Amino acid sequence: MTSHRKILIVSYSGQGHVIPSLRFAKRLLNMGVDVTYSTSLSVVRRLEKETTPHGLTFAPFSDGHDSGKQPNTTLQQFVADFATNGASAVAEIISSATAAGQPFDHLVYTTVIPWAARVANAHGIKPTVLWCQSTTIMDIYYYYFNDYQSLISSNNSDPTFPINLPGLPPLTIADLPSFLLQSCPKEHAFLVPVMKEHVDVLKLSSRILVNSFGELEFESIRAIEKLEYLPIGPLVPSEVVESMNKTSGKDFFEKSEDGYIHWLNTKPTSSVVYVSFGTIATFSMDQMEEIAIRLVESRRPFLWAIGDSGIAERLSKIEELKKQGMIVDWCSQAEVLSHQAIGCFLTHCGWNSTVEALVSGIPMAVFPQWSDQETNGKMVEDVWRTGIRVRRREGDGILEGMEIQRCVEIVMGDEEMKKNAEKWRNLAREALNNGGSSTINLQAFLDDM
């Protein structure tokens, strides 16, 4: 029985953490679990009421940045402030619930905030991490901090040096998470001890909820005996899952009032290139214009979600772009990727974007930037075979427009890639069905509480 379970979810404020943790919260609510969701006040203020799971209780706290991260605040300071304020706030949330006679049975925390596990343990509550990256990435960090740091560090200057980790696909130095590389910017170096802390706190609970599904990362899930993975993904909107069970998603999408959906409805099946590089990556205006020119020259319709209203407005005024494509500063990505008109996804290969593309059966042209994205790109290209990595220009790493055009043409015309994408889409759907592996794993997690 799960009807009287009470779970506290604590999420870091980044979009890549909030989105999957809210979707996880909705899954729990649908299974009769009482869920309290805690993150920064600035995030809760921005949440759209219509997309917030019904019945979810919020316990926001001030992280010292109530208007969001400011340009003059370093990422290290922002993460530190979130930890300092969050730890005391979460401790108070737990204590207040206990004093009111409504204690939490469990605490689930996301990536980047391993301190939440220690807060939970100090208050007699068992913690479990909701890992917002791939199982493969967690395995790599575990190996790095257990016996492989010397091998990786001593060969860091050679991007082609082979790294063979037990149970994982053959990798090179260049395929590893950016935080472990010599080329990692100094301002990101503080994240290495954060990831080490993630590995260390697994001693409190070695069970890991992961936004993946068993068939996708079969070997990675079994690579390390000391870690017990429970793949409960893909964590996508329930509406998208419902649309996958139809022969066409057209009826579902026609309910939307958004202009980009109406625009997509006018395009032939699998004809549109969807472009989005996430919410963190930044490009120069020259780089953006170069991408735009090559998209026009591809002679294919495209939908480009830029994330910067100023740049989106400027590019939207270019007549050639307006004729061939549509540029928006925001769209519902999971909804767009599930639309029948999309034939290719040009992406930074963040984990949420990767999972959403896989569950929608969309092949990818990937341009990784940092963190786990290069590893994700490796898996997309060489393991799952649903896409191709865009090559950077030697020397400065710039994304050249001709390379974009080359990769888009390959992805849009490769029938084998399309078949593989469809295969993973079907396996993802099966994992989420009643009796599917992800559904069974989530129920097992609740039963063991």
PDB file of C-alpha atoms in Angstrom, residues 91-290:
ATOM      1  CA  ALA A  91      16.041  20.661   8.253  1.00  0.00           C
ATOM      2  CA  GLU A  92      13.304  23.018   9.449  1.00  0.00           C
ATOM      3  CA  ILE A  93      10.753  21.562   6.996  1.00  0.00           C
ATOM      4  CA  ILE A  94      11.462  18.063   8.297  1.00  0.00           C
ATOM      5  CA  SER A  95      11.347  19.139  11.952  1.00  0.00           C
ATOM      6  CA  SER A  96       8.083  21.034  11.502  1.00  0.00           C
ATOM      7  CA  ALA A  97       6.400  18.077   9.806  1.00  0.00           C
ATOM      8  CA  THR A  98       7.543  15.746  12.583  1.00  0.00           C
ATOM      9  CA  ALA A  99       6.354  18.135  15.305  1.00  0.00           C
ATOM     10  CA  ALA A 100       2.953  18.330  13.602  1.00  0.00           C
ATOM     11  CA  GLY A 101       2.652  14.554  13.747  1.00  0.00           C
ATOM     12  CA  GLN A 102       3.033  14.212   9.954  1.00  0.00           C
ATOM     13  CA  PRO A 103       6.624  13.044   9.510  1.00  0.00           C
ATOM     14  CA  PHE A 104       8.103  12.267   6.123  1.00  0.00           C
ATOM     15  CA  ASP A 105       8.809   8.633   5.290  1.00  0.00           C
ATOM     16  CA  HIS A 106      11.515   9.439   2.781  1.00  0.00           C
ATOM     17  CA  LEU A 107      13.518  12.266   1.200  1.00  0.00           C
ATOM     18  CA  VAL A 108      14.381  12.290  -2.511  1.00  0.00           C
ATOM     19  CA  TYR A 109      16.990  14.791  -3.695  1.00  0.00           C
ATOM     20  CA  THR A 110      18.303  15.711  -7.128  1.00  0.00           C
ATOM     21  CA  THR A 111      21.757  15.986  -8.661  1.00  0.00           C
ATOM     22  CA  VAL A 112      24.109  18.770  -7.377  1.00  0.00           C
ATOM     23  CA  ILE A 113      22.709  18.807  -3.816  1.00  0.00           C
ATOM     24  CA  PRO A 114      24.233  15.754  -2.071  1.00  0.00           C
ATOM     25  CA  TRP A 115      24.053  17.687   1.214  1.00  0.00           C
ATOM     26  CA  ALA A 116      20.329  16.869   1.296  1.00  0.00           C
ATOM     27  CA  ALA A 117      21.187  13.213   1.970  1.00  0.00           C
ATOM     28  CA  ARG A 118      23.120  14.165   5.099  1.00  0.00           C
ATOM     29  CA  VAL A 119      20.308  16.438   6.322  1.00  0.00           C
ATOM     30  CA  ALA A 120      17.815  13.599   5.896  1.00  0.00           C
ATOM     31  CA  ASN A 121      20.078  11.097   7.647  1.00  0.00           C
ATOM     32  CA  ALA A 122      20.613  13.487  10.573  1.00  0.00           C
ATOM     33  CA  HIS A 123      16.839  13.585  11.057  1.00  0.00           C
ATOM     34  CA  GLY A 124      16.340   9.822  10.846  1.00  0.00           C
ATOM     35  CA  ILE A 125      14.906   9.830   7.328  1.00  0.00           C
ATOM     36  CA  LYS A 126      16.285   7.603   4.588  1.00  0.00           C
ATOM     37  CA  PRO A 127      17.462   9.547   1.511  1.00  0.00           C
ATOM     38  CA  THR A 128      17.497   8.499  -2.139  1.00  0.00           C
ATOM     39  CA  VAL A 129      18.975  10.459  -5.027  1.00  0.00           C
ATOM     40  CA  LEU A 130      16.924  11.149  -8.136  1.00  0.00           C
ATOM     41  CA  TRP A 131      19.849  11.207 -10.555  1.00  0.00           C
ATOM     42  CA  CYS A 132      18.995  13.697 -13.318  1.00  0.00           C
ATOM     43  CA  GLN A 133      21.678  12.445 -15.691  1.00  0.00           C
ATOM     44  CA  SER A 134      22.314   9.069 -17.291  1.00  0.00           C
ATOM     45  CA  THR A 135      23.283   5.910 -15.457  1.00  0.00           C
ATOM     46  CA  THR A 136      26.477   5.884 -17.521  1.00  0.00           C
ATOM     47  CA  ILE A 137      27.483   9.285 -16.121  1.00  0.00           C
ATOM     48  CA  MET A 138      27.028   8.128 -12.523  1.00  0.00           C
ATOM     49  CA  ASP A 139      29.117   5.056 -13.311  1.00  0.00           C
ATOM     50  CA  ILE A 140      31.903   7.225 -14.721  1.00  0.00           C
ATOM     51  CA  TYR A 141      31.972   9.429 -11.609  1.00  0.00           C
ATOM     52  CA  TYR A 142      31.970   6.356  -9.382  1.00  0.00           C
ATOM     53  CA  TYR A 143      34.896   4.829 -11.245  1.00  0.00           C
ATOM     54  CA  TYR A 144      36.773   8.141 -11.270  1.00  0.00           C
ATOM     55  CA  PHE A 145      36.625   8.442  -7.480  1.00  0.00           C
ATOM     56  CA  ASN A 146      37.285   4.714  -7.008  1.00  0.00           C
ATOM     57  CA  ASP A 147      40.589   3.639  -8.614  1.00  0.00           C
ATOM     58  CA  TYR A 148      40.485   5.384 -12.016  1.00  0.00           C
ATOM     59  CA  GLN A 149      41.333   9.013 -11.178  1.00  0.00           C
ATOM     60  CA  SER A 150      45.048   8.516 -11.783  1.00  0.00           C
ATOM     61  CA  LEU A 151      44.543   6.877 -15.197  1.00  0.00           C
ATOM     62  CA  ILE A 152      42.223   9.651 -16.370  1.00  0.00           C
ATOM     63  CA  SER A 153      44.254  12.530 -14.922  1.00  0.00           C
ATOM     64  CA  SER A 154      47.615  11.333 -16.260  1.00  0.00           C
ATOM     65  CA  ASN A 155      46.260  11.057 -19.810  1.00  0.00           C
ATOM     66  CA  ASN A 156      44.022  14.112 -19.737  1.00  0.00           C
ATOM     67  CA  SER A 157      45.972  16.018 -22.380  1.00  0.00           C
ATOM     68  CA  ASP A 158      45.215  13.412 -25.061  1.00  0.00           C
ATOM     69  CA  PRO A 159      41.540  13.556 -26.078  1.00  0.00           C
ATOM     70  CA  THR A 160      41.876  10.328 -28.066  1.00  0.00           C
ATOM     71  CA  PHE A 161      43.329   8.270 -25.192  1.00  0.00           C
ATOM     72  CA  PRO A 162      41.117   5.169 -24.676  1.00  0.00           C
ATOM     73  CA  ILE A 163      39.353   4.810 -21.330  1.00  0.00           C
ATOM     74  CA  ASN A 164      37.959   1.329 -20.715  1.00  0.00           C
ATOM     75  CA  LEU A 165      35.738   1.188 -17.635  1.00  0.00           C
ATOM     76  CA  PRO A 166      34.204  -2.168 -16.632  1.00  0.00           C
ATOM     77  CA  GLY A 167      30.725  -2.677 -18.060  1.00  0.00           C
ATOM     78  CA  LEU A 168      30.710   0.586 -20.055  1.00  0.00           C
ATOM     79  CA  PRO A 169      31.141   1.174 -23.797  1.00  0.00           C
ATOM     80  CA  PRO A 170      34.684   2.008 -24.998  1.00  0.00           C
ATOM     81  CA  LEU A 171      35.338   5.689 -24.263  1.00  0.00           C
ATOM     82  CA  THR A 172      38.062   8.238 -24.866  1.00  0.00           C
ATOM     83  CA  ILE A 173      39.165  11.143 -22.698  1.00  0.00           C
ATOM     84  CA  ALA A 174      37.064  13.445 -24.905  1.00  0.00           C
ATOM     85  CA  ASP A 175      33.928  11.397 -24.171  1.00  0.00           C
ATOM     86  CA  LEU A 176      34.104  11.968 -20.403  1.00  0.00           C
ATOM     87  CA  PRO A 177      32.137  14.584 -18.433  1.00  0.00           C
ATOM     88  CA  SER A 178      33.758  17.993 -18.927  1.00  0.00           C
ATOM     89  CA  PHE A 179      34.384  18.517 -15.185  1.00  0.00           C
ATOM     90  CA  LEU A 180      36.957  15.699 -15.269  1.00  0.00           C
ATOM     91  CA  LEU A 181      38.925  17.173 -18.165  1.00  0.00           C
ATOM     92  CA  GLN A 182      42.009  19.369 -18.221  1.00  0.00           C
ATOM     93  CA  SER A 183      40.121  21.738 -20.508  1.00  0.00           C
ATOM     94  CA  CYS A 184      37.391  22.334 -17.916  1.00  0.00           C
ATOM     95  CA  PRO A 185      37.088  26.081 -17.149  1.00  0.00           C
ATOM     96  CA  LYS A 186      38.379  26.994 -13.690  1.00  0.00           C
ATOM     97  CA  GLU A 187      34.986  28.369 -12.674  1.00  0.00           C
ATOM     98  CA  HIS A 188      33.523  24.847 -13.009  1.00  0.00           C
ATOM     99  CA  ALA A 189      36.268  23.021 -11.080  1.00  0.00           C
ATOM    100  CA  PHE A 190      34.291  23.260  -7.807  1.00  0.00           C
ATOM    101  CA  LEU A 191      31.779  20.753  -9.234  1.00  0.00           C
ATOM    102  CA  VAL A 192      34.316  17.902  -9.028  1.00  0.00           C
ATOM    103  CA  PRO A 193      34.136  17.734  -5.198  1.00  0.00           C
ATOM    104  CA  VAL A 194      30.343  18.081  -5.468  1.00  0.00           C
ATOM    105  CA  MET A 195      30.265  14.942  -7.601  1.00  0.00           C
ATOM    106  CA  LYS A 196      32.645  13.206  -5.194  1.00  0.00           C
ATOM    107  CA  GLU A 197      30.216  14.028  -2.381  1.00  0.00           C
ATOM    108  CA  HIS A 198      27.433  12.444  -4.475  1.00  0.00           C
ATOM    109  CA  VAL A 199      29.440   9.233  -4.604  1.00  0.00           C
ATOM    110  CA  ASP A 200      30.357   9.428  -0.900  1.00  0.00           C
ATOM    111  CA  VAL A 201      26.772   9.844   0.341  1.00  0.00           C
ATOM    112  CA  LEU A 202      25.734   6.691  -1.494  1.00  0.00           C
ATOM    113  CA  LYS A 203      27.017   4.989   1.666  1.00  0.00           C
ATOM    114  CA  LEU A 204      23.815   6.274   3.305  1.00  0.00           C
ATOM    115  CA  SER A 205      21.713   4.736   0.534  1.00  0.00           C
ATOM    116  CA  SER A 206      23.199   2.947  -2.458  1.00  0.00           C
ATOM    117  CA  ARG A 207      19.852   2.895  -4.245  1.00  0.00           C
ATOM    118  CA  ILE A 208      19.653   5.370  -7.128  1.00  0.00           C
ATOM    119  CA  LEU A 209      16.488   6.469  -8.885  1.00  0.00           C
ATOM    120  CA  VAL A 210      17.514   7.366 -12.426  1.00  0.00           C
ATOM    121  CA  ASN A 211      15.719   9.132 -15.261  1.00  0.00           C
ATOM    122  CA  SER A 212      16.337   6.323 -17.721  1.00  0.00           C
ATOM    123  CA  PHE A 213      14.875   2.930 -18.551  1.00  0.00           C
ATOM    124  CA  GLY A 214      16.370  -0.507 -18.200  1.00  0.00           C
ATOM    125  CA  GLU A 215      16.491  -1.395 -21.874  1.00  0.00           C
ATOM    126  CA  LEU A 216      18.318   1.842 -22.770  1.00  0.00           C
ATOM    127  CA  GLU A 217      21.273   1.385 -20.408  1.00  0.00           C
ATOM    128  CA  PHE A 218      21.212  -2.332 -19.759  1.00  0.00           C
ATOM    129  CA  GLU A 219      24.991  -2.737 -19.315  1.00  0.00           C
ATOM    130  CA  SER A 220      25.554   0.519 -17.399  1.00  0.00           C
ATOM    131  CA  ILE A 221      22.850  -0.369 -14.858  1.00  0.00           C
ATOM    132  CA  ARG A 222      24.650  -3.639 -14.056  1.00  0.00           C
ATOM    133  CA  ALA A 223      28.239  -2.395 -14.321  1.00  0.00           C
ATOM    134  CA  ILE A 224      28.826  -1.720 -10.588  1.00  0.00           C
ATOM    135  CA  GLU A 225      27.586  -4.313  -8.101  1.00  0.00           C
ATOM    136  CA  LYS A 226      27.706  -1.903  -5.161  1.00  0.00           C
ATOM    137  CA  LEU A 227      25.154   0.414  -6.771  1.00  0.00           C
ATOM    138  CA  GLU A 228      21.476  -0.458  -7.084  1.00  0.00           C
ATOM    139  CA  TYR A 229      19.875   1.475  -9.907  1.00  0.00           C
ATOM    140  CA  LEU A 230      16.125   1.809 -10.232  1.00  0.00           C
ATOM    141  CA  PRO A 231      15.411   3.205 -13.703  1.00  0.00           C
ATOM    142  CA  ILE A 232      12.007   4.896 -13.459  1.00  0.00           C
ATOM    143  CA  GLY A 233      12.079   6.922 -16.666  1.00  0.00           C
ATOM    144  CA  PRO A 234      11.782   8.326 -19.087  1.00  0.00           C
ATOM    145  CA  LEU A 235      10.391  11.211 -17.022  1.00  0.00           C
ATOM    146  CA  VAL A 236       8.269  12.967 -19.640  1.00  0.00           C
ATOM    147  CA  PRO A 237       4.853  14.644 -19.396  1.00  0.00           C
ATOM    148  CA  SER A 238       2.021  12.158 -18.995  1.00  0.00           C
ATOM    149  CA  GLU A 239       0.286  13.771 -21.984  1.00  0.00           C
ATOM    150  CA  VAL A 240       3.208  12.788 -24.191  1.00  0.00           C
ATOM    151  CA  VAL A 241       3.008   9.197 -22.986  1.00  0.00           C
ATOM    152  CA  GLU A 242      -0.709   9.179 -23.779  1.00  0.00           C
ATOM    153  CA  SER A 243      -0.070  10.576 -27.258  1.00  0.00           C
ATOM    154  CA  MET A 244       2.440   7.793 -27.962  1.00  0.00           C
ATOM    155  CA  ASN A 245      -0.331   5.246 -27.553  1.00  0.00           C
ATOM    156  CA  LYS A 246      -2.223   6.768 -30.482  1.00  0.00           C
ATOM    157  CA  THR A 247      -1.470   6.137 -34.125  1.00  0.00           C
ATOM    158  CA  SER A 248      -1.155   9.917 -34.533  1.00  0.00           C
ATOM    159  CA  GLY A 249      -0.597  12.717 -32.092  1.00  0.00           C
ATOM    160  CA  LYS A 250      -2.594  15.163 -34.222  1.00  0.00           C
ATOM    161  CA  ASP A 251      -5.723  15.309 -32.044  1.00  0.00           C
ATOM    162  CA  PHE A 252      -3.641  15.906 -28.931  1.00  0.00           C
ATOM    163  CA  PHE A 253      -1.642  18.762 -30.426  1.00  0.00           C
ATOM    164  CA  GLU A 254      -4.592  20.510 -32.044  1.00  0.00           C
ATOM    165  CA  LYS A 255      -5.789  21.338 -28.532  1.00  0.00           C
ATOM    166  CA  SER A 256      -2.809  23.663 -28.128  1.00  0.00           C
ATOM    167  CA  GLU A 257      -3.319  27.372 -28.725  1.00  0.00           C
ATOM    168  CA  ASP A 258       0.386  28.029 -29.262  1.00  0.00           C
ATOM    169  CA  GLY A 259       1.347  29.489 -32.637  1.00  0.00           C
ATOM    170  CA  TYR A 260       4.254  27.136 -33.162  1.00  0.00           C
ATOM    171  CA  ILE A 261       1.976  24.097 -32.880  1.00  0.00           C
ATOM    172  CA  HIS A 262      -0.413  25.539 -35.461  1.00  0.00           C
ATOM    173  CA  TRP A 263       2.623  26.191 -37.668  1.00  0.00           C
ATOM    174  CA  LEU A 264       3.842  22.590 -37.228  1.00  0.00           C
ATOM    175  CA  ASN A 265       0.376  21.310 -38.093  1.00  0.00           C
ATOM    176  CA  THR A 266       0.834  22.809 -41.593  1.00  0.00           C
ATOM    177  CA  LYS A 267       4.063  20.889 -42.277  1.00  0.00           C
ATOM    178  CA  PRO A 268       4.477  17.397 -43.785  1.00  0.00           C
ATOM    179  CA  THR A 269       5.372  14.462 -41.561  1.00  0.00           C
ATOM    180  CA  SER A 270       9.057  14.311 -40.511  1.00  0.00           C
ATOM    181  CA  SER A 271       9.952  17.427 -42.514  1.00  0.00           C
ATOM    182  CA  VAL A 272      10.901  19.960 -39.803  1.00  0.00           C
ATOM    183  CA  VAL A 273      14.253  20.475 -38.089  1.00  0.00           C
ATOM    184  CA  TYR A 274      13.764  21.431 -34.447  1.00  0.00           C
ATOM    185  CA  VAL A 275      16.670  23.446 -32.993  1.00  0.00           C
ATOM    186  CA  SER A 276      17.375  24.095 -29.319  1.00  0.00           C
ATOM    187  CA  PHE A 277      20.635  24.330 -27.394  1.00  0.00           C
ATOM    188  CA  GLY A 278      19.102  24.420 -23.923  1.00  0.00           C
ATOM    189  CA  THR A 279      18.897  27.185 -21.346  1.00  0.00           C
ATOM    190  CA  ILE A 280      22.569  27.480 -20.317  1.00  0.00           C
ATOM    191  CA  ALA A 281      24.706  27.434 -23.481  1.00  0.00           C
ATOM    192  CA  THR A 282      25.413  30.879 -24.937  1.00  0.00           C
ATOM    193  CA  PHE A 283      26.569  31.746 -28.451  1.00  0.00           C
ATOM    194  CA  SER A 284      27.759  34.976 -30.043  1.00  0.00           C
ATOM    195  CA  MET A 285      25.408  36.796 -32.400  1.00  0.00           C
ATOM    196  CA  ASP A 286      27.765  35.943 -35.269  1.00  0.00           C
ATOM    197  CA  GLN A 287      27.481  32.260 -34.364  1.00  0.00           C
ATOM    198  CA  MET A 288      23.693  32.471 -34.209  1.00  0.00           C
ATOM    199  CA  GLU A 289      23.520  34.189 -37.593  1.00  0.00           C
ATOM    200  CA  GLU A 290      25.820  31.536 -39.081  1.00  0.00           C
TER     201      GLU A 290
END
